[in-house]
């Protein structure tokens, strides 16, 4: 039973940059993305191997996706330890946005035509800066939701958080982002 | 009567899941009368599209590549792992103690 040595595809050369960009789109940190690529290639070597069912790239991307979610989960655990999330029906800590009796402190402004917004580099760049400024746990769950298009049940399962916790965090992420955009993009226009 | 704070919470939840009929009605009624929250719900849609688009920009930006340093580091780690695999394959009994 001499299993032939697994053919050593040069996955790093063929798919390294693709995997790096995939990771970067979700982790938004070059060093984390590099680490995720390394973990992925090591896991690919260590596992039972490429079975040839999907294309190697699809298979590697599947491994990478798990590595990214593992990273999110670890980060989530750490932040939960630091700040036990307040679980309540109401989203707490939103007083900066609302005045008494639930009225807007600063009502949202019109952003104009959404179609042309998405063509504006300045808008997208400010959005990126605003995302970088979000607390890490909010940015992560928001990216998982909106870039990975993970549904809510999946997010709760993967990050080991409650549905209430998930929606409160997504709500906070959205509130923070839109306020940041109004201050830095709309205000600076 | 829903206030803006709760209306925004419902609007955000509606991005995740189907609201109950009662919640939908309450939100719709609030939006009819409230321009600020109507803008807010539009902004949520823009945020979703824009964040997805940013992600795709990064994925498709071929200028973004592994740095030379990272590539070398990863290549080294992969080589070490591959060698260990080969050795384990050649000496399957290496780990057994008896
Ligand atoms: Zn309102």
Tab-separated table of C-alpha atoms and ligand atoms in Angstrom:
chain	number	residue	atom	x	y	z
A	1	UNK	CA	0.000	0.000	0.000
A	2	UNK	CA	2.351	2.649	-1.202
A	3	UNK	CA	0.165	5.654	-1.618
A	4	UNK	CA	1.720	7.838	-4.265
A	5	UNK	CA	3.039	11.052	-2.785
A	6	UNK	CA	0.374	13.656	-3.230
A	7	UNK	CA	1.137	15.625	-6.300
A	8	UNK	CA	2.511	18.890	-5.051
A	9	UNK	CA	0.516	21.514	-6.841
A	10	UNK	CA	1.959	24.906	-6.370
A	11	UNK	CA	-1.146	26.274	-4.742
A	12	UNK	CA	0.645	29.293	-3.374
A	13	UNK	CA	1.756	30.410	-6.825
A	14	UNK	CA	-1.503	29.558	-8.528
A	15	UNK	CA	-4.044	30.695	-5.962
A	16	UNK	CA	-2.149	32.624	-3.277
A	17	UNK	CA	-3.066	36.093	-4.505
A	18	UNK	CA	-6.669	35.149	-5.148
A	19	UNK	CA	-7.004	33.719	-1.633
A	20	UNK	CA	-5.290	36.789	-0.223
A	21	UNK	CA	-7.797	39.139	-1.855
A	22	UNK	CA	-10.704	36.965	-0.748
A	23	UNK	CA	-9.420	37.110	2.834
A	24	UNK	CA	-8.666	40.821	2.630
A	25	UNK	CA	-12.208	41.612	1.498
A	26	UNK	CA	-13.490	40.019	4.699
A	27	UNK	CA	-10.770	40.669	7.260
A	28	UNK	CA	-9.699	44.113	5.986
A	29	UNK	CA	-6.249	43.658	7.447
A	30	UNK	CA	-3.250	42.633	5.324
A	31	UNK	CA	-1.497	40.737	8.113
A	32	UNK	CA	-4.593	38.798	9.126
A	33	UNK	CA	-5.259	38.036	5.475
A	34	UNK	CA	-1.699	36.722	4.993
A	35	UNK	CA	-2.037	34.530	8.056
A	36	UNK	CA	-5.357	33.182	6.818
A	37	UNK	CA	-3.785	32.230	3.470
A	38	UNK	CA	-0.959	30.435	5.257
A	39	UNK	CA	-3.337	28.553	7.554
A	40	UNK	CA	-5.427	27.586	4.572
A	41	UNK	CA	-2.534	26.164	2.576
A	42	UNK	CA	-1.238	24.278	5.605
A	43	UNK	CA	-4.678	22.856	6.316
A	44	UNK	CA	-4.980	21.882	2.663
A	45	UNK	CA	-1.721	19.929	2.921
A	46	UNK	CA	-2.499	18.359	6.252
A	47	UNK	CA	-6.008	17.235	5.467
A	48	UNK	CA	-7.098	14.209	3.536
A	49	UNK	CA	-6.203	16.158	0.439
A	50	UNK	CA	-7.822	17.541	-2.582
A	51	UNK	CA	-10.459	15.063	-3.711
A	52	UNK	CA	-10.818	16.535	-7.154
A	53	UNK	CA	-14.529	17.145	-6.880
A	54	UNK	CA	-14.500	20.918	-7.058
A	55	UNK	CA	-11.801	22.981	-8.697
A	56	UNK	CA	-8.750	23.399	-6.428
A	57	UNK	CA	-9.543	27.071	-6.103
A	58	UNK	CA	-13.106	26.429	-4.945
A	59	UNK	CA	-11.848	23.819	-2.525
A	60	UNK	CA	-9.154	26.116	-1.112
A	61	UNK	CA	-11.635	28.983	-0.859
A	62	UNK	CA	-13.924	26.730	1.175
A	63	UNK	CA	-11.101	26.048	3.636
A	64	UNK	CA	-10.239	29.746	3.781
A	65	UNK	CA	-13.828	30.663	4.514
A	66	UNK	CA	-13.758	28.410	7.578
A	67	UNK	CA	-10.460	29.914	8.687
A	68	UNK	CA	-11.947	33.402	8.455
A	69	UNK	CA	-15.009	32.430	10.444
A	70	UNK	CA	-12.791	30.722	13.049
A	71	UNK	CA	-10.909	33.977	13.367
A	72	UNK	CA	-14.133	35.945	13.784
A	73	UNK	CA	-15.304	33.510	16.446
A	74	UNK	CA	-12.088	33.770	18.448
A	75	UNK	CA	-12.231	37.551	18.288
A	76	UNK	CA	-15.869	37.475	19.260
A	77	UNK	CA	-15.110	35.332	22.311
A	78	UNK	CA	-12.425	37.724	23.438
A	79	UNK	CA	-14.581	40.825	23.105
A	80	UNK	CA	-17.458	39.088	24.857
A	81	UNK	CA	-15.196	38.379	27.787
A	82	UNK	CA	-14.112	41.993	27.953
A	83	UNK	CA	-17.531	43.541	27.644
A	84	UNK	CA	-20.403	41.232	28.438
A	85	UNK	CA	-22.931	42.218	25.789
A	86	UNK	CA	-26.028	43.679	27.249
A	87	UNK	CA	-28.872	41.592	26.047
A	88	UNK	CA	-32.142	43.356	26.094
A	89	UNK	CA	-35.061	43.927	23.825
A	90	UNK	CA	-34.102	47.510	23.352
A	91	UNK	CA	-30.763	48.371	21.814
A	92	UNK	CA	-28.902	50.098	24.628
A	93	UNK	CA	-26.229	52.728	24.369
A	94	UNK	CA	-27.891	54.555	21.515
A	95	UNK	CA	-28.454	57.760	23.436
A	96	UNK	CA	-25.982	59.645	21.297
A	97	UNK	CA	-28.360	59.216	18.370
A	98	UNK	CA	-31.684	59.946	19.993
A	99	UNK	CA	-33.017	62.733	22.109
A	100	UNK	CA	-35.805	62.293	24.616
A	101	UNK	CA	-38.967	60.464	23.617
A	102	UNK	CA	-37.114	58.577	20.909
A	103	UNK	CA	-36.702	61.484	18.514
A	104	UNK	CA	-33.632	61.798	16.322
A	105	UNK	CA	-30.948	64.028	17.829
A	106	UNK	CA	-29.790	64.786	14.280
A	107	UNK	CA	-32.260	63.563	11.669
A	108	UNK	CA	-30.701	61.672	8.738
A	109	UNK	CA	-30.218	63.702	5.567
A	110	UNK	CA	-30.949	62.647	2.040
A	111	UNK	CA	-27.915	61.094	0.397
A	112	UNK	CA	-29.185	61.666	-3.096
A	113	UNK	CA	-29.413	59.082	-5.834
A	114	UNK	CA	-28.132	55.700	-4.590
A	115	UNK	CA	-27.066	54.640	-8.084
A	116	UNK	CA	-24.663	57.534	-8.510
A	117	UNK	CA	-23.461	57.247	-4.898
A	118	UNK	CA	-22.111	53.799	-5.588
A	119	UNK	CA	-20.060	55.228	-8.458
A	120	UNK	CA	-18.428	57.857	-6.283
A	121	UNK	CA	-14.968	56.902	-5.135
A	122	UNK	CA	-15.091	59.509	-2.427
A	123	UNK	CA	-18.220	58.006	-0.919
A	124	UNK	CA	-16.795	54.491	-1.016
A	125	UNK	CA	-13.491	55.636	0.404
A	126	UNK	CA	-15.170	57.450	3.287
A	127	UNK	CA	-17.270	54.347	3.920
A	128	UNK	CA	-14.085	52.300	4.142
A	129	UNK	CA	-12.615	54.769	6.629
A	130	UNK	CA	-15.801	54.667	8.666
A	131	UNK	CA	-15.696	50.875	8.724
A	132	UNK	CA	-12.113	51.006	9.956
A	133	UNK	CA	-13.262	53.227	12.799
A	134	UNK	CA	-16.084	50.924	13.938
A	135	UNK	CA	-15.387	48.845	17.041
A	136	UNK	CA	-13.849	45.579	15.830
A	137	UNK	CA	-16.669	43.300	16.852
A	138	UNK	CA	-19.245	45.443	15.054
A	139	UNK	CA	-17.136	45.688	11.910
A	140	UNK	CA	-16.638	41.920	11.840
A	141	UNK	CA	-20.259	40.963	12.174
A	142	UNK	CA	-21.257	43.596	9.638
A	143	UNK	CA	-18.718	42.305	7.096
A	144	UNK	CA	-19.804	38.747	7.729
A	145	UNK	CA	-23.380	39.770	7.115
A	146	UNK	CA	-22.914	42.054	4.129
A	147	UNK	CA	-19.851	40.795	2.253
A	148	UNK	CA	-20.168	37.121	3.016
A	149	UNK	CA	-23.965	37.429	2.856
A	150	UNK	CA	-24.199	35.064	5.759
A	151	UNK	CA	-27.727	34.852	7.069
A	152	UNK	CA	-28.576	35.638	10.631
A	153	UNK	CA	-28.998	32.082	11.896
A	154	UNK	CA	-25.652	31.167	10.450
A	155	UNK	CA	-23.972	34.201	12.028
A	156	UNK	CA	-25.355	33.267	15.446
A	157	UNK	CA	-24.198	29.689	15.064
A	158	UNK	CA	-20.740	30.546	13.762
A	159	UNK	CA	-20.038	33.332	16.229
A	160	UNK	CA	-21.793	31.590	19.109
A	161	UNK	CA	-23.954	34.581	19.930
A	162	UNK	CA	-27.683	34.967	20.496
A	163	UNK	CA	-30.000	36.355	17.800
A	164	UNK	CA	-30.664	39.379	19.999
A	165	UNK	CA	-26.980	40.001	20.325
A	166	UNK	CA	-26.544	39.702	16.579
A	167	UNK	CA	-29.208	42.191	15.648
A	168	UNK	CA	-28.163	44.682	18.299
A	169	UNK	CA	-24.617	44.575	16.946
A	170	UNK	CA	-25.744	44.915	13.333
A	171	UNK	CA	-28.002	47.787	14.327
A	172	UNK	CA	-25.157	49.547	16.085
A	173	UNK	CA	-22.836	48.993	13.163
A	174	UNK	CA	-25.357	50.543	10.769
A	175	UNK	CA	-26.124	53.463	13.065
A	176	UNK	CA	-22.430	54.150	13.534
A	177	UNK	CA	-21.613	53.911	9.841
A	178	UNK	CA	-24.383	56.172	8.622
A	179	UNK	CA	-23.563	58.801	11.214
A	180	UNK	CA	-19.879	58.636	10.338
A	181	UNK	CA	-20.747	59.022	6.664
A	182	UNK	CA	-22.963	62.023	7.279
A	183	UNK	CA	-20.254	63.720	9.282
A	184	UNK	CA	-17.306	62.937	7.049
A	185	UNK	CA	-18.716	62.577	3.582
A	186	UNK	CA	-21.931	64.580	3.471
A	187	UNK	CA	-20.523	67.192	5.814
A	188	UNK	CA	-17.270	67.424	3.907
A	189	UNK	CA	-18.836	67.570	0.464
B	1	UNK	CA	-47.263	54.771	18.297
B	2	UNK	CA	-43.715	53.866	17.323
B	3	UNK	CA	-41.017	56.434	18.044
B	4	UNK	CA	-38.003	56.988	15.770
B	5	UNK	CA	-35.666	55.016	17.991
B	6	UNK	CA	-37.831	51.924	17.759
B	7	UNK	CA	-38.637	52.519	14.111
B	8	UNK	CA	-34.911	52.435	13.266
B	9	UNK	CA	-34.525	49.209	15.221
B	10	UNK	CA	-37.317	47.611	13.228
B	11	UNK	CA	-35.898	48.970	9.968
B	12	UNK	CA	-32.534	47.420	10.777
B	13	UNK	CA	-34.107	44.099	11.784
B	14	UNK	CA	-36.039	44.109	8.511
B	15	UNK	CA	-32.641	43.870	6.748
B	16	UNK	CA	-32.170	40.525	8.484
B	17	UNK	CA	-35.510	38.826	8.595
B	18	UNK	CA	-39.149	39.132	7.782
B	19	UNK	CA	-40.863	41.312	10.380
B	20	UNK	CA	-44.125	40.174	11.900
B	21	UNK	CA	-47.218	41.599	10.288
B	22	UNK	CA	-47.751	43.915	13.238
B	23	UNK	CA	-44.183	45.165	13.095
B	24	UNK	CA	-44.440	45.767	9.356
B	25	UNK	CA	-47.599	47.797	9.789
B	26	UNK	CA	-46.163	49.826	12.641
B	27	UNK	CA	-42.991	50.584	10.674
B	28	UNK	CA	-44.853	51.442	7.485
B	29	UNK	CA	-47.174	53.764	9.344
B	30	UNK	CA	-44.237	55.505	11.010
B	31	UNK	CA	-42.380	55.920	7.714
B	32	UNK	CA	-45.436	57.517	6.110
B	33	UNK	CA	-45.187	60.330	8.586
B	34	UNK	CA	-41.481	60.521	9.252
B	35	UNK	CA	-39.052	61.763	6.639
B	36	UNK	CA	-35.990	61.205	8.860
B	37	UNK	CA	-36.679	57.494	9.282
B	38	UNK	CA	-37.548	57.194	5.592
B	39	UNK	CA	-34.097	58.567	4.785
B	40	UNK	CA	-32.650	56.169	7.325
B	41	UNK	CA	-34.173	53.112	5.663
B	42	UNK	CA	-32.823	54.306	2.284
B	43	UNK	CA	-29.408	54.737	3.838
B	44	UNK	CA	-29.491	51.160	5.113
B	45	UNK	CA	-30.056	49.901	1.569
B	46	UNK	CA	-27.193	52.051	0.275
B	47	UNK	CA	-24.903	50.787	3.044
B	48	UNK	CA	-25.669	47.189	2.161
B	49	UNK	CA	-24.976	47.712	-1.532
B	50	UNK	CA	-21.886	49.829	-0.936
B	51	UNK	CA	-20.267	47.472	1.565
B	52	UNK	CA	-20.865	44.523	-0.741
B	53	UNK	CA	-19.376	46.524	-3.581
B	54	UNK	CA	-16.297	47.474	-1.549
B	55	UNK	CA	-15.737	43.801	-0.816
B	56	UNK	CA	-15.985	42.896	-4.488
B	57	UNK	CA	-13.617	45.744	-5.405
B	58	UNK	CA	-10.998	44.239	-3.114
B	59	UNK	CA	-11.582	40.728	-4.442
B	60	UNK	CA	-11.188	41.880	-8.027
B	61	UNK	CA	-8.322	44.318	-7.559
B	62	UNK	CA	-5.410	42.448	-9.081
B	63	UNK	CA	-2.962	45.018	-7.758
B	64	UNK	CA	-3.584	43.545	-4.304
B	65	UNK	CA	-1.143	40.679	-4.021
B	66	UNK	CA	0.760	38.932	-1.267
B	67	UNK	CA	3.881	40.851	-0.339
B	68	UNK	CA	7.195	39.255	-1.228
B	69	UNK	CA	7.912	38.811	2.440
B	70	UNK	CA	4.574	37.111	3.139
B	71	UNK	CA	4.931	34.893	0.104
B	72	UNK	CA	8.349	33.677	1.256
B	73	UNK	CA	7.129	33.077	4.771
B	74	UNK	CA	4.146	31.064	3.540
B	75	UNK	CA	6.262	29.109	1.054
B	76	UNK	CA	8.632	28.153	3.852
B	77	UNK	CA	5.813	27.018	6.146
B	78	UNK	CA	4.236	25.012	3.321
B	79	UNK	CA	7.584	23.365	2.508
B	80	UNK	CA	8.108	22.326	6.129
B	81	UNK	CA	4.607	20.897	6.327
B	82	UNK	CA	5.057	19.030	3.033
B	83	UNK	CA	8.328	17.514	4.231
B	84	UNK	CA	6.704	16.362	7.464
B	85	UNK	CA	3.889	14.806	5.474
B	86	UNK	CA	6.345	12.957	3.265
B	87	UNK	CA	8.277	11.636	6.253
B	88	UNK	CA	5.086	10.485	7.931
B	89	UNK	CA	4.107	8.725	4.736
B	90	UNK	CA	7.461	6.984	4.417
B	91	UNK	CA	7.592	5.927	8.078
B	92	UNK	CA	4.010	5.130	8.990
B	93	UNK	CA	5.171	3.282	12.156
B	94	UNK	CA	7.311	6.119	13.437
B	95	UNK	CA	4.705	7.151	15.966
B	96	UNK	CA	3.863	3.707	17.317
B	97	UNK	CA	5.885	2.917	20.401
B	98	UNK	CA	5.844	-0.866	20.493
C	1	LIG	ZN1	-39.026	58.445	12.660
